[in-house]
PDB file of C-alpha atoms in Angstrom:
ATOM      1  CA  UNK A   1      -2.133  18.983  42.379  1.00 47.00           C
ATOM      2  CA  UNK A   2      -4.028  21.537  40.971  1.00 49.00           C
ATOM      3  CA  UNK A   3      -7.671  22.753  42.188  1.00 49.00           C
ATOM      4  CA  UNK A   4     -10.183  23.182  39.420  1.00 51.00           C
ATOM      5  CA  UNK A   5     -13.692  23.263  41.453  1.00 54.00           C
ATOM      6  CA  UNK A   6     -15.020  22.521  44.667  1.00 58.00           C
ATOM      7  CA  UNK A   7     -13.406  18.466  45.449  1.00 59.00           C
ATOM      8  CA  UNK A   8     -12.132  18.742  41.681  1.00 59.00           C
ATOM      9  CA  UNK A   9      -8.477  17.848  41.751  1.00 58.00           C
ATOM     10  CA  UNK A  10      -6.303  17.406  38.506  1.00 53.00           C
ATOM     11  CA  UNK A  11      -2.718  15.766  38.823  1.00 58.00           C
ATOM     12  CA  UNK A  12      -0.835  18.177  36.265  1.00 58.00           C
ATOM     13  CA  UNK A  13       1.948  15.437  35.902  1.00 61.00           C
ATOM     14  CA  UNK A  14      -0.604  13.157  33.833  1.00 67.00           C
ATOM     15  CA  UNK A  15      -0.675  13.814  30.162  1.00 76.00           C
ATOM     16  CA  UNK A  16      -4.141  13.299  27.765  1.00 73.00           C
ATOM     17  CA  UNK A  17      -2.694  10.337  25.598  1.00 74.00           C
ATOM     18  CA  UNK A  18      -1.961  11.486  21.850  1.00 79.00           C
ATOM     19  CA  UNK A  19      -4.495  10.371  19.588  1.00 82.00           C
ATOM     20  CA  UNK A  20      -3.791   7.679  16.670  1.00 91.00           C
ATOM     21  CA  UNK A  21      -2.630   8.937  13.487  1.00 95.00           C
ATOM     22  CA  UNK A  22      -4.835   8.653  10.716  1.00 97.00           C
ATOM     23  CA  UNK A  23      -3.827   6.087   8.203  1.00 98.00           C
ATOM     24  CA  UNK A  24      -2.858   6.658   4.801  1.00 98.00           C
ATOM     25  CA  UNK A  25      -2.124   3.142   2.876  1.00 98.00           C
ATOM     26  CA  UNK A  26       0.141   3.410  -0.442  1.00 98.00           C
ATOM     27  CA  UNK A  27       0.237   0.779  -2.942  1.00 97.00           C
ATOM     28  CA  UNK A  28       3.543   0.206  -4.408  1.00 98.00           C
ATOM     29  CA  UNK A  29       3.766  -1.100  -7.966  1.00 95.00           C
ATOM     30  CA  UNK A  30       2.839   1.860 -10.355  1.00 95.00           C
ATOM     31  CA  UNK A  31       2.608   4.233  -7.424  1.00 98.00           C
ATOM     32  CA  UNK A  32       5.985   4.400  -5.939  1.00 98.00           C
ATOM     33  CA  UNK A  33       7.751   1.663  -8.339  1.00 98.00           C
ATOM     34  CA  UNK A  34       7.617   2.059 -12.003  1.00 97.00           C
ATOM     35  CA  UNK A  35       7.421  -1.589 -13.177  1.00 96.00           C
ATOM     36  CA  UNK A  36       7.598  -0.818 -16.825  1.00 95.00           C
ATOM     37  CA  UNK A  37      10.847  -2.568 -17.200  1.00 96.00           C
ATOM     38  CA  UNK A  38       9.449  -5.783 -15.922  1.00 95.00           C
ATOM     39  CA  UNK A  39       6.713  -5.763 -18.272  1.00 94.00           C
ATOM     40  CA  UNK A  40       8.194  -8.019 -20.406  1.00 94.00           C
ATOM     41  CA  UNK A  41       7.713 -11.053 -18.583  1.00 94.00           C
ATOM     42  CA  UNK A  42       4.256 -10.956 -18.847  1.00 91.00           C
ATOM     43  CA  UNK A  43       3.611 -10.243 -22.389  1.00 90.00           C
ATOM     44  CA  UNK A  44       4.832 -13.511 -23.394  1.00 85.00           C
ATOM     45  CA  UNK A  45       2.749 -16.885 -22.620  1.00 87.00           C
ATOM     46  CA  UNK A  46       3.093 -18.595 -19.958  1.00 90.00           C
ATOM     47  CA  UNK A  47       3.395 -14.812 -18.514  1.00 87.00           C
ATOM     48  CA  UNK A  48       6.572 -15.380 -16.039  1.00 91.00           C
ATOM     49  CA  UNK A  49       5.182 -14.115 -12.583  1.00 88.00           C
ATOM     50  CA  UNK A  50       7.982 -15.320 -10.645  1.00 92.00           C
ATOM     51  CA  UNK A  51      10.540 -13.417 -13.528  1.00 95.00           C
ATOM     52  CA  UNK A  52       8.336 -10.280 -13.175  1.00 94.00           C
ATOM     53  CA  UNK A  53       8.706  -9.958  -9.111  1.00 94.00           C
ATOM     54  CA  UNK A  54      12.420 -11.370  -9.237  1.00 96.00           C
ATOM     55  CA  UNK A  55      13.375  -8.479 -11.188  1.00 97.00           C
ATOM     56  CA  UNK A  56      11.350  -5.645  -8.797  1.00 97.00           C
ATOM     57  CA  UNK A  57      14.523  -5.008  -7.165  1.00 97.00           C
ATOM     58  CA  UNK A  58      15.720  -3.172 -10.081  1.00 98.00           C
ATOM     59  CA  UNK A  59      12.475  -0.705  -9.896  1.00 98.00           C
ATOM     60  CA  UNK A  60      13.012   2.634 -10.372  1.00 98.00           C
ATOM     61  CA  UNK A  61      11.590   5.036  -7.816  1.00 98.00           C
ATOM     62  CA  UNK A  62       8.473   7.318  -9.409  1.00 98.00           C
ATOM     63  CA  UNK A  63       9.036  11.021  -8.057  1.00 98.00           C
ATOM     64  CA  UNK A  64       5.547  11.825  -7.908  1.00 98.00           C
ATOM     65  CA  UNK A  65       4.695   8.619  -6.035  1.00 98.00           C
ATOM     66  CA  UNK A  66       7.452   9.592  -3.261  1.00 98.00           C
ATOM     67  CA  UNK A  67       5.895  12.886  -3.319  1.00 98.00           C
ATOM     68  CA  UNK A  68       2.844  11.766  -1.946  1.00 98.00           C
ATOM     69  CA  UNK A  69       3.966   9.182   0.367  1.00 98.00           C
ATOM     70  CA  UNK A  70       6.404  11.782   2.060  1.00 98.00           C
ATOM     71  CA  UNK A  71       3.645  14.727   2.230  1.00 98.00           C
ATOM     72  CA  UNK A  72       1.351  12.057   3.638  1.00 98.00           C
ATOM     73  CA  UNK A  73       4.117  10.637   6.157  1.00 98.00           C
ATOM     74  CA  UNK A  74       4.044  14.175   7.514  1.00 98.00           C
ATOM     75  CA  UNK A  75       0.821  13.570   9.291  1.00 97.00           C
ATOM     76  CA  UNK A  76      -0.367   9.855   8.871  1.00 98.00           C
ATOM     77  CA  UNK A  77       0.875   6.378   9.825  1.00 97.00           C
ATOM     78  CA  UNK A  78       1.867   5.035   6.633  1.00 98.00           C
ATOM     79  CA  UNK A  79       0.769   1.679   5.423  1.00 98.00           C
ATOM     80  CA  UNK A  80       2.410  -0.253   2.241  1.00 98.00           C
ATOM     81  CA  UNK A  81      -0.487  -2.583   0.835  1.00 97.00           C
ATOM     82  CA  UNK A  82       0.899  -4.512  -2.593  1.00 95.00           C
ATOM     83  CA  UNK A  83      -0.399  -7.167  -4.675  1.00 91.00           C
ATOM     84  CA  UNK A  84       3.446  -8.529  -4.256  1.00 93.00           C
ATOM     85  CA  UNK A  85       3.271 -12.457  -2.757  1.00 93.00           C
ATOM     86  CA  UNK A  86       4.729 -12.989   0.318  1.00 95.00           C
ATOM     87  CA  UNK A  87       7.516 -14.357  -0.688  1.00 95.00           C
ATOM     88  CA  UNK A  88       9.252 -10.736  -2.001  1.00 96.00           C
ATOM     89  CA  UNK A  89       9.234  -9.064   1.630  1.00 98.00           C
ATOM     90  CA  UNK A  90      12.919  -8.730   2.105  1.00 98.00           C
ATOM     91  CA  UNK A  91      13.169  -7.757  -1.410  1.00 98.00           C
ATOM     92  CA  UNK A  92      10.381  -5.087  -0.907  1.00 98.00           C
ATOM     93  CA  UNK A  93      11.547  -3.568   1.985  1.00 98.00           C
ATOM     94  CA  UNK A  94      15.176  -3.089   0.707  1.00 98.00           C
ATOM     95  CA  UNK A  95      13.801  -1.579  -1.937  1.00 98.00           C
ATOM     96  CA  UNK A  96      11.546   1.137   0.391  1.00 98.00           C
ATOM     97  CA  UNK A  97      14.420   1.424   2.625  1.00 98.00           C
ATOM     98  CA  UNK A  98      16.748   2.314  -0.276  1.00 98.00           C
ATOM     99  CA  UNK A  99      14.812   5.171  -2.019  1.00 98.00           C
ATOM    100  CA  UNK A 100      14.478   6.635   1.358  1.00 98.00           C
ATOM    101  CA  UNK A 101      10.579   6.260   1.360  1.00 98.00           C
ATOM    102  CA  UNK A 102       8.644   6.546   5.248  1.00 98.00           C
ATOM    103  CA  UNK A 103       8.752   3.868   7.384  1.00 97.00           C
ATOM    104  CA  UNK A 104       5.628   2.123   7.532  1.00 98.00           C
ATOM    105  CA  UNK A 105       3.930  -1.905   7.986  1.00 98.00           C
ATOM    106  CA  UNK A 106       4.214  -3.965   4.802  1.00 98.00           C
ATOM    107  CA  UNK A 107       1.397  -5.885   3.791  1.00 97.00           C
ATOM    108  CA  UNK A 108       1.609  -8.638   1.173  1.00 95.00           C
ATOM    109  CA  UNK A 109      -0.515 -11.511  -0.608  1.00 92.00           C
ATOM    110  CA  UNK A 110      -0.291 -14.543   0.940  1.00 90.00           C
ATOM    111  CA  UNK A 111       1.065 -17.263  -1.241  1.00 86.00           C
ATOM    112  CA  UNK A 112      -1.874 -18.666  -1.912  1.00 84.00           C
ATOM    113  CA  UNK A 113      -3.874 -15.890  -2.804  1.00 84.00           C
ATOM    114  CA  UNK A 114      -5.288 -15.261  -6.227  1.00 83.00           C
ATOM    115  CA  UNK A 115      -8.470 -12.779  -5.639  1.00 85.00           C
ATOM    116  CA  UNK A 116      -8.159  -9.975  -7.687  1.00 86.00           C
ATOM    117  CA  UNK A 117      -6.617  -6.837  -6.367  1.00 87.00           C
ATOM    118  CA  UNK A 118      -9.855  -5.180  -5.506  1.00 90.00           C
ATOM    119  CA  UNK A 119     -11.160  -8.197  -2.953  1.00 91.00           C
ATOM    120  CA  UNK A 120      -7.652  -8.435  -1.421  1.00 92.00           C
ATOM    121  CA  UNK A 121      -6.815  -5.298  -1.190  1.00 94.00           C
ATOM    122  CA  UNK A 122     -10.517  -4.339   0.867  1.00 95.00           C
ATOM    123  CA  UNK A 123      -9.961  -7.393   2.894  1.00 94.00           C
ATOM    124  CA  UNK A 124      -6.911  -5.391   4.228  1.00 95.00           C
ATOM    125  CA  UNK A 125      -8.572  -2.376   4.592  1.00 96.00           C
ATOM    126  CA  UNK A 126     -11.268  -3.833   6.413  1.00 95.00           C
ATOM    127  CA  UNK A 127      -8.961  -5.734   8.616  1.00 95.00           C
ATOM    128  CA  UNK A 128      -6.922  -1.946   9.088  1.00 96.00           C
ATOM    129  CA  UNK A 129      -9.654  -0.055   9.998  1.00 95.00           C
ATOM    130  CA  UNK A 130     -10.210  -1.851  13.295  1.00 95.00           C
ATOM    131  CA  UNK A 131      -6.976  -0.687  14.208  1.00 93.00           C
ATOM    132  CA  UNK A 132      -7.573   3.223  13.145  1.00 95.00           C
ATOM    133  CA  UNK A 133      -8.970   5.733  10.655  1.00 96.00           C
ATOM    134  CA  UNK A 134      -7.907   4.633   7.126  1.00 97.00           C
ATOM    135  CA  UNK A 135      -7.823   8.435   5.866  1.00 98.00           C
ATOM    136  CA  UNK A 136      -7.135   7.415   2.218  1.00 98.00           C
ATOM    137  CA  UNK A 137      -5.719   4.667  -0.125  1.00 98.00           C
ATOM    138  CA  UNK A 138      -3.046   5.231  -3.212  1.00 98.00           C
ATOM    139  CA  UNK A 139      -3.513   3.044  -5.599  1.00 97.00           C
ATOM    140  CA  UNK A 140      -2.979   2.782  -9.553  1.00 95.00           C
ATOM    141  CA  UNK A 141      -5.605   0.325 -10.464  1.00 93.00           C
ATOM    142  CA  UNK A 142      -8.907   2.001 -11.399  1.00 95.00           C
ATOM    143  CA  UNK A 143     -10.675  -1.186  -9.879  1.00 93.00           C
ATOM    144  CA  UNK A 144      -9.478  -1.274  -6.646  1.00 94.00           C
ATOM    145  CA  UNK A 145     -10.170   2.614  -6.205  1.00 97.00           C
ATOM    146  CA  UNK A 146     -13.636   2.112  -7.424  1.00 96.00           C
ATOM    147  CA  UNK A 147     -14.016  -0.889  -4.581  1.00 95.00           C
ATOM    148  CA  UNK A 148     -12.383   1.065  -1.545  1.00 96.00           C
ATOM    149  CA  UNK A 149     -14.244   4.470  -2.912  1.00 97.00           C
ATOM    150  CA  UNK A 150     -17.594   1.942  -2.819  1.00 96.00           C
ATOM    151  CA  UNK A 151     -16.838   0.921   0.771  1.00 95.00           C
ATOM    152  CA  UNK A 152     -16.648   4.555   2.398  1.00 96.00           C
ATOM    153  CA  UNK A 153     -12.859   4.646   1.727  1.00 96.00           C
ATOM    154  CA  UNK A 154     -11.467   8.028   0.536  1.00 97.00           C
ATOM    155  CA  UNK A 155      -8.785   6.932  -2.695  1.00 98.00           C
ATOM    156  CA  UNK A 156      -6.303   8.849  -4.700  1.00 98.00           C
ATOM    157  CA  UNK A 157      -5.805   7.349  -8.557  1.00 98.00           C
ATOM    158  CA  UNK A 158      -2.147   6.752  -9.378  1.00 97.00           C
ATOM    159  CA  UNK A 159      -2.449   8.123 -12.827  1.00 96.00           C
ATOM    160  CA  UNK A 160       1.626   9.288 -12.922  1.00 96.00           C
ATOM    161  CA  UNK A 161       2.100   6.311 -15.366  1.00 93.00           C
ATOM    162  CA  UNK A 162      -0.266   5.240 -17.821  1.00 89.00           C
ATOM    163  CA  UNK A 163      -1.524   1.887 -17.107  1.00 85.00           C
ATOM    164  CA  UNK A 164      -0.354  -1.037 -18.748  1.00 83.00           C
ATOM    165  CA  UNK A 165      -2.944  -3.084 -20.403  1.00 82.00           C
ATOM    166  CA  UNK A 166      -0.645  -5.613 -20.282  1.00 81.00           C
ATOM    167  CA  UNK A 167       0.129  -5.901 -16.538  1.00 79.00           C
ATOM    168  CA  UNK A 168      -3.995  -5.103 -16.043  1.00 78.00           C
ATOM    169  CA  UNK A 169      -5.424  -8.205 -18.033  1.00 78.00           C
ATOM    170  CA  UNK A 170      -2.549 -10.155 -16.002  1.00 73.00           C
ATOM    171  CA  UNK A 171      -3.989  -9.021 -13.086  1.00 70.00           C
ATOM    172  CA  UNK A 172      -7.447  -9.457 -13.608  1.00 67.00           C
ATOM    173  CA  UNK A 173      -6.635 -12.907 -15.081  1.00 67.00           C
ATOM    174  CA  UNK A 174      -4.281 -14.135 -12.862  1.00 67.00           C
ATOM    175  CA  UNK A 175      -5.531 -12.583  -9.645  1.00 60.00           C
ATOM    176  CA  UNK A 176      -1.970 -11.682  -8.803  1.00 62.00           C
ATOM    177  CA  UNK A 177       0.507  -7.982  -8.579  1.00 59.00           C
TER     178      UNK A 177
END
């Protein structure tokens, strides 16, 4: 032991704990995934949500969407949040796993859920933020940025691919992606 000051004693074997990473949450589809060839299966009525995740495997990674996520890995806890159901976790994280993107906590739509993307997607945050500092959200969907930015969270736009009108009516009508 060490003396600092009169009866001050410090034990220099004892270590300040680190402090918690900030957070940094990434969405995936249109920010790390370019869903454009999956499209398809929503233009068409009934839109085929079940044929538009089954075929998300196939995604090609976006470059500038890995950019980010790597830069932000550097010194953040990263934090997948996707409008994917439940059901297309193994699926999801094969696919991070394979393009080599940071290891980080998945989290999905339950079942269930058909909100739109903006009260989901702040449900998580809010739930998140107990845990730490959410120090920013990626996200493609103008909505969703506009709700997090609303709610004190700082938000990067997406805007790497243009936004399908297609997959953003589907979304807004269908609460789902």
């Amino acid at each position: 032991m060490a003396v600092v000051g009169k009866n001050q004693r410090v034990d220099e074997t004892q270590q300040v704990p680190p402090q918690p990473l900030p957070i940094a949450v990434l969405d995936i589809d249109g920010v790390l995934a370019d869903v454009r060839h999956r499209l398809h299966h929503l233009e068409r009525r009934p839109r085929s949500w079940s044929g538009f995740f089954a075929a998300a495997p196939g995604d090609p990674l976006l470059p500038e969407g890995a950019a980010v996520a790597g830069r932000l890995a550097q010194d953040h806890e990263v934090v997948y949040l996707t409008g994917r159901p439940e059901r297309c976790r193994s699926d999801t994280l094969r696919w991070l796993r394979a393009h080599g993107l940071p290891d980080g906590e998945l989290l999905m739509r339950r079942e269930a859920d058909r909100r739109p993307a903006r009260q989901t997607k702040l449900a998580h945050l809010r739930a998140l933020s107990r845990r730490g500092t959410i120090a920013i959200l990626v996200d493609d969907d103008p909505d969703v940025i506009e709700a997090v930015t609303a709610a004190g969270v700082a938000a990067l736009l997406a805007d790497w691919v243009p936004r399908s009108p297609v997959l953003a009516q589907a979304q807004d009508a269908d609460g789902l992606a």
